[in-house]
Amino acid sequence: MTLDEIYRRGAEVMEAKGLTYNLEGVETEFVLRHNEEVFTRYMFRQKAINSIEVTTRTRLLDIELQAPIIMSSISSPIPQIEEDGLLKVARALKEAGSMMSLGTPLSSNLKEIVEVGVPVIQTVKPFTDRSIVMDWISRAEDAGVTWVGIEVDAGLGTRRVRGCSPMSVDELKEIKQKVSRPLVLKGILSPWDAEKALEVGADVIVASNHGGHTIDYLPHPIDVMDEIVGVIGSDIPIIMDGGFRRGADVLKGLAFGAQAIGLGRPILLGLAADGEEGVKAVVTQMAEELRRVMIMTGVKDPASAHRGILL
Amino acid sequence: MTLDEIYRRGAEVMEAKGLTYNLEGVETEFVLRHNEEVFTRYMFRQKAINSIEVTTRTRLLDIELQAPIIMSSISSPIPQIEEDGLLKVARALKEAGSMMSLGTPLSSNLKEIVEVGVPVIQTVKPFTDRSIVMDWISRAEDAGVTWVGIEVDAGLGTRRVRGCSPMSVDELKEIKQKVSRPLVLKGILSPWDAEKALEVGADVIVASNHGGHTIDYLPHPIDVMDEIVGVIGSDIPIIMDGGFRRGADVLKGLAFGAQAIGLGRPILLGLAADGEEGVKAVVTQMAEELRRVMIMTGVKDPASAHRGILL
Amino acid sequence: MTLDEIYRRGAEVMEAKGLTYNLEGVETEFVLRHNEEVFTRYMFRQKAINSIEVTTRTRLLDIELQAPIIMSSISSPIPQIEEDGLLKVARALKEAGSMMSLGTPLSSNLKEIVEVGVPVIQTVKPFTDRSIVMDWISRAEDAGVTWVGIEVDAGLGTRRVRGCSPMSVDELKEIKQKVSRPLVLKGILSPWDAEKALEVGADVIVASNHGGHTIDYLPHPIDVMDEIVGVIGSDIPIIMDGGFRRGADVLKGLAFGAQAIGLGRPILLGLAADGEEGVKAVVTQMAEELRRVMIMTGVKDPASAHRGILL
Amino acid sequence: MTLDEIYRRGAEVMEAKGLTYNLEGVETEFVLRHNEEVFTRYMFRQKAINSIEVTTRTRLLDIELQAPIIMSSISSPIPQIEEDGLLKVARALKEAGSMMSLGTPLSSNLKEIVEVGVPVIQTVKPFTDRSIVMDWISRAEDAGVTWVGIEVDAGLGTRRVRGCSPMSVDELKEIKQKVSRPLVLKGILSPWDAEKALEVGADVIVASNHGGHTIDYLPHPIDVMDEIVGVIGSDIPIIMDGGFRRGADVLKGLAFGAQAIGLGRPILLGLAADGEEGVKAVVTQMAEELRRVMIMTGVKDPASAHRGILL
């Protein structure tokens, strides 16, 4: 199946299973429309003559990736699509040389997932009952995940998970001191929060509007990336997510300064469309599209992407 | 019911009762389309880390409000939807800690409405027969309304009420001298009219395009708010209305300098969808949405909203 | 019938009579879409307080008009709609205090039309056989028309009339010398042609894109009006046409420097919808809408409209 | 049949024959939508008065053309539409005084096509097996084609042809030395590639986004033409293709500095709609539209088009 076919088939299957609400956003769904529209604003400056050696391989902190394309934190919708969906996704991402990212709630078989051998990020929401937060992070570390993280942008909660409240820099610093793995702060969308992420000592940030699940009218990370990069510089890696569907989108995210791109809905659609194969196909086909467009724009590796390739 | 469900259900009920014309605008309905489109131009700059204490409570002159969300002047469509609609709306707004606003014609049971205990603004159109204007204002004062006002933008009349003609500064000054309650001038949409409102001695102005019921191709208050605030400064409160449907819209209006936001069609739709409960739900759910987005943008109270939260 | 109803009903009648092609434009119909879209770019700056005395009456050279709204040159489609359509249109325009404008071919009952008493402009296309041009102009003068004109923008012809070729300044000067009535040059859409119109000694120009009947992708007169007014100044009156459907559109045209606005399709639709009454209703209702919006923008007469009323 | 009718009928025939996929583009088809949209950004500044002598005739290197409208490289879809389609297209283009352009694979009856007497460009893709490239070019020269060319923008291949890889300047120089006919480099879309084309010694370049068949989100040549002309100057002719459907589009391409315009899909649609006649009609009708719009914008020949005619 081509990417188009996977996305179409995946949507049909989710519709048939009554799971379409997992793909929806809050309120007017401005965020979802904007996450799609933002990519149509940028075209590529072509460099067709003089082939270069191109690789999509990249390193994210200590993780080697086949391409700068990983999974964004999702959990509960996956077992709704297929009972052992999380394991299938883990295996698919392992085969694709990618990275997994899990969210709330903590999966009961997290250890089993980790044993698949794919690098795993476990992010936790800032539950108002802070003891849960630290408990889940500890359990994730015990299960052997690669990185742990906090979804700092969950606010009072999302469409699906309530009972959260924003964390302070002090609370996040405390978590940073307690964890033994790299700490990811997910949901940075302004220079203010980027500064606080540095202050906390975050090892990675995720520039994200949470897929339209928190509040409406948030910008796309691309809209604010210059401001965020202005704060972060090259101190720590920035992962970006939000509406990425094609290799061309990935290159645009990299050109704005992301080191890797997270996929949310495409993983769900891939799983719905064709199980483990579908998820793997999404990642590897996007990587292949990325490689083709890198060749045509003279970008030799993900770290070499820059704004000058965009028009 | 969620806000979406209330708006959808309310529209269906009004359609079924043949009352949809109450929701229409004049001529090409540019104003209605623009009142919706204008909100999609602004996104929020998120401040997710470091929770702040947030309150939607605010004071408008001498009125305490649970949130900066009040009713815009409407009258006649309400009893068409439900016979005792005005009383239901009054009770709903009272429970929501909001403010009522009534227009033309003067309600026969105005005193009964006032006795519900909700603060009430009674606005009057500039009927060419000026004696009606002063008579109605006096009757409103006698009935105990909180504020009185003139709809200065009615021009020759609206889609539904004819026989008006613009008032002069002198005429408005005369009214100001005669009334014992705060005087609202509704329909200020340019710096010229803002200056005249100050000259008249208005206590509150409403920046409004009259919901598309006067002339076509009027701007949204947001389009001209900088010019109006340039004249008014912080001398008197500015209420804004026009197409507000969500808490996010309300925060945008506040960010442009409004102290409170008026709701017209949402009140009608709430009443049509679910009577008193529906009206209350519209106001309280919008207030709750407002609170969530205030938390995520670092706005501690309505008066602290500013343009810097918008992108 | 309201304007909306007239336009809708007129379109239905023309559809039923197989005359819709009269409403179409050349090639991609960009011009027709743009003629509609251009009006949505401008909103009004309201002046609601302090009523002024407003009149829509105006003078165009030696012609007194009830409003700055006249007919644009059309001929052949009118008798297709109603056999004695031209006489009906003449009577309607006379009653409305407006002006008629006739194009190609020359009407056989032109004298009868003139005798209705409405001021009449007869424009002639630049037929390659120049003898026809002068012959028709002479016949029009003999029939007693008020002004005569040349459609200088017909190029090689329009969708409906072929066998034309552009006229030179010298040819136009020759016509100017021969005619005894004011000479209108219709189809000026650039400063170059405006300069040539002055050189010819034209008494009136019509800024027009010929209703989308000549070539595609012509701008609307509003797009180029500043350049044209830069050349013409206030030496001679400028009539504008192109997509005007409402009083608000008319005021926008005046604000850009037109002295009067021409109506094409609205006249056809009015006639189709309701005969003589329909045509009259189109003109008088647009004039009434114009008056209302003039009152709300502080424009006391058509000559006082200016760009400052637009946002 | 008019152009509209040809395009509509052609699309129907291709649909009926299951050939619609030949008209599609890669991935999201942004390129196809943009190739259409880009033409709506420019309007014409009209010069209606003072007719000029206009000719669409032009010379492209040593080729005399009736109009600056030629065929863009296509091959395989044509015999799918009609068995002897290539000969029909050749005859149609010969009659229209135009130029043919053939792509991959090399036609078995290339000699027969050449003998029709139409000037022929044979372009070859940069197959990774470079021996094929040179072999095909030699065979094309032997068959008597007028010019030969390389599709430098094929990258790793297109939707339909795989097994390519970008050529280096040195490889292209080597080809230039070997060929005895003028060398065309097709697919220049940036100043970098334009510089390399000059370095190679190309005789003609084609500014093109390959009809949306290579990578997504490429700009239209019009978007980057100023940069390309900045490099190329008037040293060698620039052919442009991408979404041209009407004479007005052609004039816009010329105004941006192209010497001739290539047609891809319109040739397919013309052939599908009406065989040889259809192809001829497409070219001659576009030329006639071009002539009309040249007359109305004061452009006496294709080389005289300039940016000042656009608004």
PDB file of C-alpha atoms in Angstrom, chain A residues 187-308:
ATOM      1  CA  GLY A 187       4.765  20.645  24.528  1.00  0.00           C
ATOM      2  CA  ILE A 188       7.162  23.585  24.258  1.00  0.00           C
ATOM      3  CA  LEU A 189       5.581  26.169  21.993  1.00  0.00           C
ATOM      4  CA  SER A 190       7.046  29.528  22.998  1.00  0.00           C
ATOM      5  CA  PRO A 191      10.404  31.045  23.919  1.00  0.00           C
ATOM      6  CA  TRP A 192       9.229  31.399  27.529  1.00  0.00           C
ATOM      7  CA  ASP A 193       8.677  27.693  27.914  1.00  0.00           C
ATOM      8  CA  ALA A 194      11.898  26.982  26.012  1.00  0.00           C
ATOM      9  CA  GLU A 195      13.815  29.043  28.552  1.00  0.00           C
ATOM     10  CA  LYS A 196      12.180  27.196  31.374  1.00  0.00           C
ATOM     11  CA  ALA A 197      13.047  23.886  29.749  1.00  0.00           C
ATOM     12  CA  LEU A 198      16.710  24.880  29.747  1.00  0.00           C
ATOM     13  CA  GLU A 199      16.423  26.004  33.350  1.00  0.00           C
ATOM     14  CA  VAL A 200      14.969  22.627  34.293  1.00  0.00           C
ATOM     15  CA  GLY A 201      17.853  20.921  32.568  1.00  0.00           C
ATOM     16  CA  ALA A 202      15.734  19.055  30.024  1.00  0.00           C
ATOM     17  CA  ASP A 203      17.741  16.775  27.750  1.00  0.00           C
ATOM     18  CA  VAL A 204      15.301  16.965  24.816  1.00  0.00           C
ATOM     19  CA  ILE A 205      12.262  19.107  24.090  1.00  0.00           C
ATOM     20  CA  VAL A 206       9.284  18.354  21.895  1.00  0.00           C
ATOM     21  CA  ALA A 207       7.854  21.359  20.068  1.00  0.00           C
ATOM     22  CA  SER A 208       4.214  20.376  19.738  1.00  0.00           C
ATOM     23  CA  ASN A 209       0.653  21.613  19.896  1.00  0.00           C
ATOM     24  CA  HIS A 210      -0.415  18.250  21.293  1.00  0.00           C
ATOM     25  CA  GLY A 211      -2.209  17.306  18.100  1.00  0.00           C
ATOM     26  CA  GLY A 212      -5.057  19.688  18.824  1.00  0.00           C
ATOM     27  CA  HIS A 213      -6.045  17.877  22.032  1.00  0.00           C
ATOM     28  CA  THR A 214      -5.437  20.640  24.594  1.00  0.00           C
ATOM     29  CA  ILE A 215      -6.661  24.131  23.690  1.00  0.00           C
ATOM     30  CA  ASP A 216      -7.772  25.502  20.337  1.00  0.00           C
ATOM     31  CA  TYR A 217      -5.906  28.097  18.252  1.00  0.00           C
ATOM     32  CA  LEU A 218      -2.407  26.997  19.195  1.00  0.00           C
ATOM     33  CA  PRO A 219       0.156  27.722  16.463  1.00  0.00           C
ATOM     34  CA  HIS A 220       2.050  24.986  14.665  1.00  0.00           C
ATOM     35  CA  PRO A 221       5.612  24.520  15.953  1.00  0.00           C
ATOM     36  CA  ILE A 222       6.850  25.794  12.563  1.00  0.00           C
ATOM     37  CA  ASP A 223       5.170  29.150  13.275  1.00  0.00           C
ATOM     38  CA  VAL A 224       7.213  29.637  16.445  1.00  0.00           C
ATOM     39  CA  MET A 225      10.305  27.575  15.736  1.00  0.00           C
ATOM     40  CA  ASP A 226      12.548  30.570  15.065  1.00  0.00           C
ATOM     41  CA  GLU A 227      11.712  31.939  18.505  1.00  0.00           C
ATOM     42  CA  ILE A 228      12.304  28.584  20.165  1.00  0.00           C
ATOM     43  CA  VAL A 229      15.579  27.943  18.353  1.00  0.00           C
ATOM     44  CA  GLY A 230      16.581  31.474  19.342  1.00  0.00           C
ATOM     45  CA  VAL A 231      16.443  30.290  22.958  1.00  0.00           C
ATOM     46  CA  ILE A 232      17.558  26.672  22.654  1.00  0.00           C
ATOM     47  CA  GLY A 233      20.290  27.142  20.068  1.00  0.00           C
ATOM     48  CA  SER A 234      21.972  23.801  19.569  1.00  0.00           C
ATOM     49  CA  ASP A 235      22.173  22.980  23.268  1.00  0.00           C
ATOM     50  CA  ILE A 236      19.645  20.167  23.209  1.00  0.00           C
ATOM     51  CA  PRO A 237      17.731  18.351  20.448  1.00  0.00           C
ATOM     52  CA  ILE A 238      14.284  19.528  19.430  1.00  0.00           C
ATOM     53  CA  ILE A 239      11.701  17.005  18.282  1.00  0.00           C
ATOM     54  CA  MET A 240       8.725  18.490  16.425  1.00  0.00           C
ATOM     55  CA  ASP A 241       5.290  17.048  15.804  1.00  0.00           C
ATOM     56  CA  GLY A 242       1.952  18.193  14.389  1.00  0.00           C
ATOM     57  CA  GLY A 243       0.355  17.115  11.125  1.00  0.00           C
ATOM     58  CA  PHE A 244       3.398  15.492   9.513  1.00  0.00           C
ATOM     59  CA  ARG A 245       2.174  13.088   6.843  1.00  0.00           C
ATOM     60  CA  ARG A 246       4.827  12.976   4.076  1.00  0.00           C
ATOM     61  CA  GLY A 247       8.572  13.000   3.688  1.00  0.00           C
ATOM     62  CA  ALA A 248       8.332  16.524   2.308  1.00  0.00           C
ATOM     63  CA  ASP A 249       6.737  17.672   5.575  1.00  0.00           C
ATOM     64  CA  VAL A 250       9.573  16.068   7.531  1.00  0.00           C
ATOM     65  CA  LEU A 251      12.198  17.970   5.559  1.00  0.00           C
ATOM     66  CA  LYS A 252      10.348  21.231   6.231  1.00  0.00           C
ATOM     67  CA  GLY A 253      10.392  20.510   9.960  1.00  0.00           C
ATOM     68  CA  LEU A 254      14.123  19.767   9.822  1.00  0.00           C
ATOM     69  CA  ALA A 255      14.712  22.942   7.800  1.00  0.00           C
ATOM     70  CA  PHE A 256      13.156  24.917  10.649  1.00  0.00           C
ATOM     71  CA  GLY A 257      15.577  23.387  13.117  1.00  0.00           C
ATOM     72  CA  ALA A 258      14.027  20.143  14.378  1.00  0.00           C
ATOM     73  CA  GLN A 259      16.345  17.163  14.835  1.00  0.00           C
ATOM     74  CA  ALA A 260      13.529  14.643  14.524  1.00  0.00           C
ATOM     75  CA  ILE A 261       9.835  14.522  13.719  1.00  0.00           C
ATOM     76  CA  GLY A 262       7.124  12.767  15.696  1.00  0.00           C
ATOM     77  CA  LEU A 263       4.168  10.951  14.150  1.00  0.00           C
ATOM     78  CA  GLY A 264       0.858  10.539  15.950  1.00  0.00           C
ATOM     79  CA  ARG A 265      -2.187   9.897  13.769  1.00  0.00           C
ATOM     80  CA  PRO A 266      -0.085   8.279  10.969  1.00  0.00           C
ATOM     81  CA  ILE A 267       0.914   5.530  13.416  1.00  0.00           C
ATOM     82  CA  LEU A 268      -2.737   4.927  14.303  1.00  0.00           C
ATOM     83  CA  LEU A 269      -3.739   4.887  10.642  1.00  0.00           C
ATOM     84  CA  GLY A 270      -0.896   2.580   9.717  1.00  0.00           C
ATOM     85  CA  LEU A 271      -1.869   0.144  12.459  1.00  0.00           C
ATOM     86  CA  ALA A 272      -5.537   0.308  11.499  1.00  0.00           C
ATOM     87  CA  ALA A 273      -4.770  -0.143   7.827  1.00  0.00           C
ATOM     88  CA  ASP A 274      -2.342  -3.022   7.969  1.00  0.00           C
ATOM     89  CA  GLY A 275      -1.190  -3.846  11.492  1.00  0.00           C
ATOM     90  CA  GLU A 276       2.532  -4.096  12.102  1.00  0.00           C
ATOM     91  CA  GLU A 277       3.260  -3.880   8.383  1.00  0.00           C
ATOM     92  CA  GLY A 278       1.200  -0.709   8.107  1.00  0.00           C
ATOM     93  CA  VAL A 279       3.108   1.074  10.852  1.00  0.00           C
ATOM     94  CA  LYS A 280       6.427   0.021   9.386  1.00  0.00           C
ATOM     95  CA  ALA A 281       5.318   1.125   5.922  1.00  0.00           C
ATOM     96  CA  VAL A 282       4.350   4.570   7.195  1.00  0.00           C
ATOM     97  CA  VAL A 283       7.783   5.174   8.705  1.00  0.00           C
ATOM     98  CA  THR A 284       9.859   3.619   5.946  1.00  0.00           C
ATOM     99  CA  GLN A 285       7.875   5.193   3.105  1.00  0.00           C
ATOM    100  CA  MET A 286       8.078   8.625   4.705  1.00  0.00           C
ATOM    101  CA  ALA A 287      11.808   8.052   5.140  1.00  0.00           C
ATOM    102  CA  GLU A 288      12.124   7.086   1.484  1.00  0.00           C
ATOM    103  CA  GLU A 289      10.163  10.178   0.416  1.00  0.00           C
ATOM    104  CA  LEU A 290      12.430  12.231   2.668  1.00  0.00           C
ATOM    105  CA  ARG A 291      15.504  10.759   1.014  1.00  0.00           C
ATOM    106  CA  ARG A 292      14.195  11.602  -2.465  1.00  0.00           C
ATOM    107  CA  VAL A 293      13.482  15.200  -1.557  1.00  0.00           C
ATOM    108  CA  MET A 294      16.813  15.528   0.271  1.00  0.00           C
ATOM    109  CA  ILE A 295      18.562  14.449  -2.948  1.00  0.00           C
ATOM    110  CA  MET A 296      16.652  17.066  -4.951  1.00  0.00           C
ATOM    111  CA  THR A 297      17.408  19.862  -2.499  1.00  0.00           C
ATOM    112  CA  GLY A 298      21.052  19.059  -1.838  1.00  0.00           C
ATOM    113  CA  VAL A 299      20.647  18.081   1.827  1.00  0.00           C
ATOM    114  CA  LYS A 300      23.221  15.391   2.632  1.00  0.00           C
ATOM    115  CA  ASP A 301      21.923  14.422   6.076  1.00  0.00           C
ATOM    116  CA  PRO A 302      19.136  15.503   8.457  1.00  0.00           C
ATOM    117  CA  ALA A 303      21.389  17.875  10.403  1.00  0.00           C
ATOM    118  CA  SER A 304      22.272  19.733   7.205  1.00  0.00           C
ATOM    119  CA  ALA A 305      18.731  20.863   6.442  1.00  0.00           C
ATOM    120  CA  HIS A 306      18.372  24.640   6.614  1.00  0.00           C
ATOM    121  CA  ARG A 307      15.862  27.368   5.801  1.00  0.00           C
ATOM    122  CA  GLY A 308      17.563  28.152   2.491  1.00  0.00           C
TER     123      GLY A 308
END
